[in-house]
Amino acid sequence: MEVEIVLADGAGFCFGVKRALDLTAKTIREADPAKPIHTLGPLIHNPQVVAQLKAQGVEVMERPGDQSSGVVIVRSHGVAPKVMDELIGLNYDVVDATCPFVHRAMRWAKQLHDEGYQVIIVGDRDHPEVQAILGYTDETAHVVSTPQEIQKLPIASRVGIIAQTTQSVSNFKACVKVLDGMVEDLRAFDTICTATEQRQTSAWELAAQVDVMVVIGGRNSANTKRLADLCKEQGTATYHIETPEELQSQWFAGVKRTGVTAGASTPDWLIEGVLTRMSEITEGKVAETMEEKIQATEEQETAVEEVEEVEEVEEVVEAVEEAVEEAEEAVEEAGEVTEEALEEAPEEGISEDHMSEYDVKLPTAGAVIKGKVVQISNDEVLVDIDYKSEGRIPLNELSFISNANPEDIVSVGDEIVVKVLKVEDSEGNVLLSKKRADADQSWEKLENLFETGGTLTAKVMQVVKGGLLVNVGVRGFIPASHVSRGFEDNLQKYIGQELELKIIELDRTKNNVVFSHKEVLEEQYAAAKVEAFANLEEGQKVTGVVRRLTDFGAFVDIGDGVEGLLHVSEMAYSRVNHPSDVVAEGDEITVMILGVNQERERISLGLKQTIADPWSTVTERYEVGQKVTGEVTRVVDFGAFVKLEDGIEGLVHISELSHKHVAKAEEVVQSGQEVETKIISVDAQARRIGLSIKELEPKPATPPASAPSARNRQPQPNLTEGTDNAELTTNLGAMFGELFKDAKDE
Ligand code: SF4
């Protein structure tokens, strides 16, 4: 007898079981050898695997406290919170291998309970997973296994219903339907794991196409038992076995095709063993999957027998679709009732958001949905998308900025928009992308802005060759020449800065958008310049920032890039050697507008005009005959200037330096030297103070032979040289009158 053997899709380990086994293997490898390793209850419902683990030193512990210390692995079913607390309290090293799908069911159970809903769990009360979920409702939830059981319950006005992860979808939906009309406020969460759903559908479809079904898995495994029940419901002879040795040849007498499926806890090697043994018994050949079988059959439409098989398959698929449709309608109807109830009860504070929880459909690939960030790790961000398990954004799908710190982009609790890339990846998660959702949203906005010539603000993320990168939902580039109005040699300083930008190039097909900050600045400058020339008036005081220093002054930005010149001579009342003696680049200063030349676009500024003129009160502090000390600031041909205070300098004429003949002033004083002098004249109006050093020295008894007469004195200084000196011409009489008098007497 040659029998065709077909293996159902999804047979064997599910993601949660595989994860638990991987975590256990890792624990065996890495745990302290001195610490015994235990699983709390059998790790999976498969005695062969449990025996293998025991051979590796992993024992089963029935309840916390059975062992005094060591590592305890919590299996994929999870545990109630009080059990977890107990484990931690007993100082075990806990390895939590709870399946993420189960975690999700726990979280929803807790949320419903905390919000005051009566929780109903559709499942097997004695199953460890249900016991764990029950713990999250403080043991208050009702557990039912059929819709009929719901009818016997005392039903509250607010009910939340969830399912054990391995429940059949149709049973859960039928339970939801029963609550239709009975409950004022109903919330339903489809917590059935998709691995279970797929395995059950596949087994159910296969059972309809074969003469015999063999279901492999532990006899105490709920999901394996449910697989066997589903196959039997198709009227197909079904055998539930744990090992290849249990196969019996008489099961396959007169059989043309047989199907094989396996529960979530059945390892591949056991499935392989069963398939091999079946081939030996039946001389059969194994078709890899049911899908491949259907495909092969369709390709051979001329074979009558195979055509019949195809028709059978189509009927089965149709029946499944009808059943699913019916169940979905039931949920929709229940949803409608609840929506009405919600509309009627706004005073209870129920938000419309709750209605979306009725959507028990899977997210579809390509959909753009909202989610809440629940966890950020080094390699991914987990997002609650109201699905059975969190959606996962790998770091390379978070942002287009490479090496960006995820916490700079999102924070826990943020509501974000994401794009579904794949409904389930190999680890059972929904794969999401934030950067693609951002990109979709952003391109539309960018295209609008480009058309209208508008601007946007974006944060600089990175310096790259030739410019800067900004995050605008897509990657934007600012060429270095468009960063500022002038040449910019330090681009690093822009990182983290928000810049207002204008789009200068956009090509969505090439994923290319180029921005200019310079164009925004130029526009601002042009507008500010017009405003400045229209509004600035001489004598007005304005605040500005020193942008550049030159030998002759400083350019001061008095707003939006409009610059005026602060000439060195307008910086202080005393002489300033260099502008850097008074101001530095970046200083914020108050200046007075001294002149505005609109034609030449020049603005002249003054700094000294903003402070009181020390000469206006000079006579209050200085008088003829007074001794004063000061620092020599300059030594010139005709004498030396001595600083008495900020803005006040006096002149010691060369003839007043000494009683002796002085050919050059440097012979007596040097710049920087502190000297004691006597005031010989004060002229506030002319802004002059005459000083003498010689008057403080004893006068020689007889004039030295070489002392020059007034006629032989050095030529008088060119007193018209420079602003300071020009004013001296009005004071010669006052300062040097005595000398003139001497000459006249002679
Ligand atoms: S919830 Fe699903 S994936 Fe998780 S352990 Fe159970 S059957 Fe496996």
PDB file of N, CA and C in Angstrom, residues 411-477:
ATOM      1  N   SER A 411      10.170  58.472  23.212  1.00  0.00           N
ATOM      2  CA  SER A 411      10.223  58.214  24.660  1.00  0.00           C
ATOM      3  C   SER A 411       9.083  57.267  24.996  1.00  0.00           C
ATOM      4  N   VAL A 412       9.252  56.537  26.087  1.00  0.00           N
ATOM      5  CA  VAL A 412       8.181  55.635  26.527  1.00  0.00           C
ATOM      6  C   VAL A 412       6.927  56.476  26.804  1.00  0.00           C
ATOM      7  N   GLY A 413       5.804  56.016  26.284  1.00  0.00           N
ATOM      8  CA  GLY A 413       4.549  56.761  26.464  1.00  0.00           C
ATOM      9  C   GLY A 413       4.181  57.598  25.250  1.00  0.00           C
ATOM     10  N   ASP A 414       5.139  57.844  24.354  1.00  0.00           N
ATOM     11  CA  ASP A 414       4.845  58.646  23.149  1.00  0.00           C
ATOM     12  C   ASP A 414       3.832  57.925  22.273  1.00  0.00           C
ATOM     13  N   GLU A 415       2.894  58.680  21.750  1.00  0.00           N
ATOM     14  CA  GLU A 415       1.996  58.089  20.738  1.00  0.00           C
ATOM     15  C   GLU A 415       2.616  58.397  19.377  1.00  0.00           C
ATOM     16  N   ILE A 416       2.850  57.349  18.596  1.00  0.00           N
ATOM     17  CA  ILE A 416       3.525  57.561  17.316  1.00  0.00           C
ATOM     18  C   ILE A 416       2.742  56.889  16.186  1.00  0.00           C
ATOM     19  N   VAL A 417       3.050  57.295  14.979  1.00  0.00           N
ATOM     20  CA  VAL A 417       2.422  56.691  13.801  1.00  0.00           C
ATOM     21  C   VAL A 417       3.447  55.760  13.161  1.00  0.00           C
ATOM     22  N   VAL A 418       3.023  54.542  12.862  1.00  0.00           N
ATOM     23  CA  VAL A 418       3.945  53.547  12.316  1.00  0.00           C
ATOM     24  C   VAL A 418       3.325  52.864  11.106  1.00  0.00           C
ATOM     25  N   LYS A 419       4.180  52.291  10.293  1.00  0.00           N
ATOM     26  CA  LYS A 419       3.705  51.546   9.129  1.00  0.00           C
ATOM     27  C   LYS A 419       3.943  50.065   9.391  1.00  0.00           C
ATOM     28  N   VAL A 420       2.942  49.222   9.091  1.00  0.00           N
ATOM     29  CA  VAL A 420       3.093  47.779   9.297  1.00  0.00           C
ATOM     30  C   VAL A 420       3.867  47.217   8.108  1.00  0.00           C
ATOM     31  N   LEU A 421       5.031  46.617   8.406  1.00  0.00           N
ATOM     32  CA  LEU A 421       5.842  46.049   7.330  1.00  0.00           C
ATOM     33  C   LEU A 421       5.456  44.592   7.075  1.00  0.00           C
ATOM     34  N   LYS A 422       5.226  43.877   8.177  1.00  0.00           N
ATOM     35  CA  LYS A 422       4.956  42.459   8.066  1.00  0.00           C
ATOM     36  C   LYS A 422       4.032  42.110   9.218  1.00  0.00           C
ATOM     37  N   VAL A 423       3.029  41.315   8.959  1.00  0.00           N
ATOM     38  CA  VAL A 423       2.086  41.036  10.032  1.00  0.00           C
ATOM     39  C   VAL A 423       2.752  40.236  11.131  1.00  0.00           C
ATOM     40  N   GLU A 424       3.561  39.274  10.775  1.00  0.00           N
ATOM     41  CA  GLU A 424       4.313  38.593  11.823  1.00  0.00           C
ATOM     42  C   GLU A 424       5.668  38.214  11.286  1.00  0.00           C
ATOM     43  N   ASP A 425       6.690  38.545  12.052  1.00  0.00           N
ATOM     44  CA  ASP A 425       8.007  38.116  11.637  1.00  0.00           C
ATOM     45  C   ASP A 425       8.265  36.736  12.235  1.00  0.00           C
ATOM     46  N   SER A 426       9.485  36.241  12.062  1.00  0.00           N
ATOM     47  CA  SER A 426       9.754  34.872  12.503  1.00  0.00           C
ATOM     48  C   SER A 426       9.641  34.707  14.016  1.00  0.00           C
ATOM     49  N   GLU A 427       9.618  35.819  14.760  1.00  0.00           N
ATOM     50  CA  GLU A 427       9.518  35.695  16.214  1.00  0.00           C
ATOM     51  C   GLU A 427       8.112  35.996  16.723  1.00  0.00           C
ATOM     52  N   GLY A 428       7.171  36.079  15.844  1.00  0.00           N
ATOM     53  CA  GLY A 428       5.790  36.245  16.293  1.00  0.00           C
ATOM     54  C   GLY A 428       5.386  37.679  16.531  1.00  0.00           C
ATOM     55  N   ASN A 429       6.200  38.633  16.131  1.00  0.00           N
ATOM     56  CA  ASN A 429       5.850  40.030  16.356  1.00  0.00           C
ATOM     57  C   ASN A 429       5.359  40.685  15.074  1.00  0.00           C
ATOM     58  N   VAL A 430       4.716  41.824  15.270  1.00  0.00           N
ATOM     59  CA  VAL A 430       4.357  42.628  14.098  1.00  0.00           C
ATOM     60  C   VAL A 430       5.531  43.566  13.849  1.00  0.00           C
ATOM     61  N   LEU A 431       6.003  43.521  12.637  1.00  0.00           N
ATOM     62  CA  LEU A 431       7.177  44.324  12.299  1.00  0.00           C
ATOM     63  C   LEU A 431       6.718  45.695  11.816  1.00  0.00           C
ATOM     64  N   LEU A 432       7.242  46.740  12.439  1.00  0.00           N
ATOM     65  CA  LEU A 432       6.779  48.095  12.135  1.00  0.00           C
ATOM     66  C   LEU A 432       7.922  48.982  11.673  1.00  0.00           C
ATOM     67  N   SER A 433       7.566  50.050  11.047  1.00  0.00           N
ATOM     68  CA  SER A 433       8.573  51.045  10.672  1.00  0.00           C
ATOM     69  C   SER A 433       8.030  52.426  10.992  1.00  0.00           C
ATOM     70  N   LYS A 434       8.804  53.178  11.752  1.00  0.00           N
ATOM     71  CA  LYS A 434       8.402  54.562  12.015  1.00  0.00           C
ATOM     72  C   LYS A 434       8.902  55.447  10.881  1.00  0.00           C
ATOM     73  N   LYS A 435      10.110  55.120  10.412  1.00  0.00           N
ATOM     74  CA  LYS A 435      10.695  56.022   9.423  1.00  0.00           C
ATOM     75  C   LYS A 435       9.871  56.008   8.130  1.00  0.00           C
ATOM     76  N   ARG A 436       9.278  54.865   7.798  1.00  0.00           N
ATOM     77  CA  ARG A 436       8.490  54.821   6.555  1.00  0.00           C
ATOM     78  C   ARG A 436       7.151  55.531   6.726  1.00  0.00           C
ATOM     79  N   ALA A 437       6.559  55.395   7.930  1.00  0.00           N
ATOM     80  CA  ALA A 437       5.303  56.122   8.179  1.00  0.00           C
ATOM     81  C   ALA A 437       5.581  57.623   8.153  1.00  0.00           C
ATOM     82  N   ASP A 438       6.677  58.009   8.793  1.00  0.00           N
ATOM     83  CA  ASP A 438       7.057  59.433   8.793  1.00  0.00           C
ATOM     84  C   ASP A 438       7.269  59.918   7.370  1.00  0.00           C
ATOM     85  N   ALA A 439       7.949  59.067   6.593  1.00  0.00           N
ATOM     86  CA  ALA A 439       8.278  59.471   5.224  1.00  0.00           C
ATOM     87  C   ALA A 439       7.008  59.694   4.410  1.00  0.00           C
ATOM     88  N   ASP A 440       6.058  58.750   4.525  1.00  0.00           N
ATOM     89  CA  ASP A 440       4.813  58.884   3.764  1.00  0.00           C
ATOM     90  C   ASP A 440       4.125  60.203   4.092  1.00  0.00           C
ATOM     91  N   GLN A 441       4.053  60.472   5.412  1.00  0.00           N
ATOM     92  CA  GLN A 441       3.372  61.701   5.840  1.00  0.00           C
ATOM     93  C   GLN A 441       4.141  62.939   5.402  1.00  0.00           C
ATOM     94  N   SER A 442       5.458  62.816   5.481  1.00  0.00           N
ATOM     95  CA  SER A 442       6.289  63.994   5.251  1.00  0.00           C
ATOM     96  C   SER A 442       6.337  64.413   3.789  1.00  0.00           C
ATOM     97  N   TRP A 443       6.393  63.434   2.885  1.00  0.00           N
ATOM     98  CA  TRP A 443       6.530  63.814   1.475  1.00  0.00           C
ATOM     99  C   TRP A 443       5.402  64.727   1.039  1.00  0.00           C
ATOM    100  N   GLU A 444       4.179  64.394   1.487  1.00  0.00           N
ATOM    101  CA  GLU A 444       3.046  65.222   1.078  1.00  0.00           C
ATOM    102  C   GLU A 444       3.222  66.660   1.560  1.00  0.00           C
ATOM    103  N   LYS A 445       3.598  66.785   2.828  1.00  0.00           N
ATOM    104  CA  LYS A 445       3.799  68.131   3.382  1.00  0.00           C
ATOM    105  C   LYS A 445       4.903  68.861   2.624  1.00  0.00           C
ATOM    106  N   LEU A 446       5.989  68.127   2.338  1.00  0.00           N
ATOM    107  CA  LEU A 446       7.127  68.756   1.668  1.00  0.00           C
ATOM    108  C   LEU A 446       6.740  69.235   0.265  1.00  0.00           C
ATOM    109  N   GLU A 447       5.979  68.394  -0.426  1.00  0.00           N
ATOM    110  CA  GLU A 447       5.584  68.789  -1.784  1.00  0.00           C
ATOM    111  C   GLU A 447       4.740  70.062  -1.746  1.00  0.00           C
ATOM    112  N   ASN A 448       3.878  70.155  -0.751  1.00  0.00           N
ATOM    113  CA  ASN A 448       3.066  71.365  -0.572  1.00  0.00           C
ATOM    114  C   ASN A 448       3.925  72.588  -0.337  1.00  0.00           C
ATOM    115  N   LEU A 449       4.870  72.422   0.579  1.00  0.00           N
ATOM    116  CA  LEU A 449       5.752  73.540   0.924  1.00  0.00           C
ATOM    117  C   LEU A 449       6.569  73.992  -0.278  1.00  0.00           C
ATOM    118  N   PHE A 450       7.038  73.011  -1.044  1.00  0.00           N
ATOM    119  CA  PHE A 450       7.866  73.331  -2.205  1.00  0.00           C
ATOM    120  C   PHE A 450       7.055  74.171  -3.195  1.00  0.00           C
ATOM    121  N   GLU A 451       5.785  73.777  -3.349  1.00  0.00           N
ATOM    122  CA  GLU A 451       4.917  74.509  -4.286  1.00  0.00           C
ATOM    123  C   GLU A 451       4.650  75.929  -3.808  1.00  0.00           C
ATOM    124  N   THR A 452       4.417  76.057  -2.497  1.00  0.00           N
ATOM    125  CA  THR A 452       4.032  77.375  -1.981  1.00  0.00           C
ATOM    126  C   THR A 452       5.233  78.230  -1.598  1.00  0.00           C
ATOM    127  N   GLY A 453       6.413  77.622  -1.548  1.00  0.00           N
ATOM    128  CA  GLY A 453       7.609  78.383  -1.173  1.00  0.00           C
ATOM    129  C   GLY A 453       7.675  78.649   0.318  1.00  0.00           C
ATOM    130  N   GLY A 454       6.930  77.901   1.093  1.00  0.00           N
ATOM    131  CA  GLY A 454       6.918  78.089   2.552  1.00  0.00           C
ATOM    132  C   GLY A 454       8.169  77.538   3.215  1.00  0.00           C
ATOM    133  N   THR A 455       8.240  77.721   4.508  1.00  0.00           N
ATOM    134  CA  THR A 455       9.403  77.235   5.258  1.00  0.00           C
ATOM    135  C   THR A 455       8.948  76.248   6.327  1.00  0.00           C
ATOM    136  N   LEU A 456       9.911  75.497   6.833  1.00  0.00           N
ATOM    137  CA  LEU A 456       9.640  74.602   7.957  1.00  0.00           C
ATOM    138  C   LEU A 456      10.839  74.636   8.892  1.00  0.00           C
ATOM    139  N   THR A 457      10.626  74.152  10.110  1.00  0.00           N
ATOM    140  CA  THR A 457      11.727  74.130  11.080  1.00  0.00           C
ATOM    141  C   THR A 457      12.134  72.685  11.320  1.00  0.00           C
ATOM    142  N   ALA A 458      13.431  72.427  11.309  1.00  0.00           N
ATOM    143  CA  ALA A 458      13.908  71.052  11.508  1.00  0.00           C
ATOM    144  C   ALA A 458      15.189  71.072  12.323  1.00  0.00           C
ATOM    145  N   LYS A 459      15.402  69.957  13.011  1.00  0.00           N
ATOM    146  CA  LYS A 459      16.574  69.846  13.891  1.00  0.00           C
ATOM    147  C   LYS A 459      17.739  69.234  13.113  1.00  0.00           C
ATOM    148  N   VAL A 460      18.912  69.815  13.262  1.00  0.00           N
ATOM    149  CA  VAL A 460      20.098  69.264  12.594  1.00  0.00           C
ATOM    150  C   VAL A 460      20.545  68.020  13.354  1.00  0.00           C
ATOM    151  N   MET A 461      20.671  66.884  12.614  1.00  0.00           N
ATOM    152  CA  MET A 461      21.006  65.618  13.257  1.00  0.00           C
ATOM    153  C   MET A 461      22.475  65.241  13.089  1.00  0.00           C
ATOM    154  N   GLN A 462      23.031  65.589  11.954  1.00  0.00           N
ATOM    155  CA  GLN A 462      24.353  65.054  11.641  1.00  0.00           C
ATOM    156  C   GLN A 462      25.100  65.987  10.698  1.00  0.00           C
ATOM    157  N   VAL A 463      26.442  65.962  10.833  1.00  0.00           N
ATOM    158  CA  VAL A 463      27.268  66.639   9.826  1.00  0.00           C
ATOM    159  C   VAL A 463      27.742  65.565   8.869  1.00  0.00           C
ATOM    160  N   VAL A 464      27.556  65.785   7.574  1.00  0.00           N
ATOM    161  CA  VAL A 464      28.046  64.821   6.588  1.00  0.00           C
ATOM    162  C   VAL A 464      28.930  65.571   5.602  1.00  0.00           C
ATOM    163  N   LYS A 465      29.517  64.834   4.708  1.00  0.00           N
ATOM    164  CA  LYS A 465      30.406  65.479   3.743  1.00  0.00           C
ATOM    165  C   LYS A 465      29.613  66.525   2.947  1.00  0.00           C
ATOM    166  N   GLY A 466      30.080  67.748   3.010  1.00  0.00           N
ATOM    167  CA  GLY A 466      29.456  68.791   2.192  1.00  0.00           C
ATOM    168  C   GLY A 466      28.260  69.474   2.807  1.00  0.00           C
ATOM    169  N   GLY A 467      27.884  69.123   4.023  1.00  0.00           N
ATOM    170  CA  GLY A 467      26.747  69.822   4.611  1.00  0.00           C
ATOM    171  C   GLY A 467      26.171  69.159   5.846  1.00  0.00           C
ATOM    172  N   LEU A 468      24.881  69.385   6.046  1.00  0.00           N
ATOM    173  CA  LEU A 468      24.205  68.904   7.254  1.00  0.00           C
ATOM    174  C   LEU A 468      23.007  68.036   6.880  1.00  0.00           C
ATOM    175  N   LEU A 469      22.662  67.114   7.794  1.00  0.00           N
ATOM    176  CA  LEU A 469      21.452  66.311   7.610  1.00  0.00           C
ATOM    177  C   LEU A 469      20.417  66.745   8.629  1.00  0.00           C
ATOM    178  N   VAL A 470      19.183  66.877   8.169  1.00  0.00           N
ATOM    179  CA  VAL A 470      18.092  67.196   9.088  1.00  0.00           C
ATOM    180  C   VAL A 470      17.016  66.130   8.979  1.00  0.00           C
ATOM    181  N   ASN A 471      16.256  66.005  10.058  1.00  0.00           N
ATOM    182  CA  ASN A 471      15.173  65.028  10.099  1.00  0.00           C
ATOM    183  C   ASN A 471      13.856  65.754   9.862  1.00  0.00           C
ATOM    184  N   VAL A 472      13.266  65.504   8.715  1.00  0.00           N
ATOM    185  CA  VAL A 472      11.939  66.099   8.436  1.00  0.00           C
ATOM    186  C   VAL A 472      10.961  64.984   8.105  1.00  0.00           C
ATOM    187  N   GLY A 473      11.154  63.848   8.782  1.00  0.00           N
ATOM    188  CA  GLY A 473      10.354  62.663   8.457  1.00  0.00           C
ATOM    189  C   GLY A 473      11.053  61.876   7.369  1.00  0.00           C
ATOM    190  N   VAL A 474      11.723  62.576   6.479  1.00  0.00           N
ATOM    191  CA  VAL A 474      12.646  61.939   5.543  1.00  0.00           C
ATOM    192  C   VAL A 474      13.987  62.632   5.756  1.00  0.00           C
ATOM    193  N   ARG A 475      14.987  62.111   5.082  1.00  0.00           N
ATOM    194  CA  ARG A 475      16.314  62.688   5.268  1.00  0.00           C
ATOM    195  C   ARG A 475      16.463  63.923   4.389  1.00  0.00           C
ATOM    196  N   GLY A 476      16.747  65.059   5.000  1.00  0.00           N
ATOM    197  CA  GLY A 476      16.949  66.285   4.235  1.00  0.00           C
ATOM    198  C   GLY A 476      18.406  66.706   4.316  1.00  0.00           C
ATOM    199  N   PHE A 477      18.875  67.360   3.254  1.00  0.00           N
ATOM    200  CA  PHE A 477      20.285  67.752   3.187  1.00  0.00           C
ATOM    201  C   PHE A 477      20.369  69.273   3.053  1.00  0.00           C
TER     202      PHE A 477
END
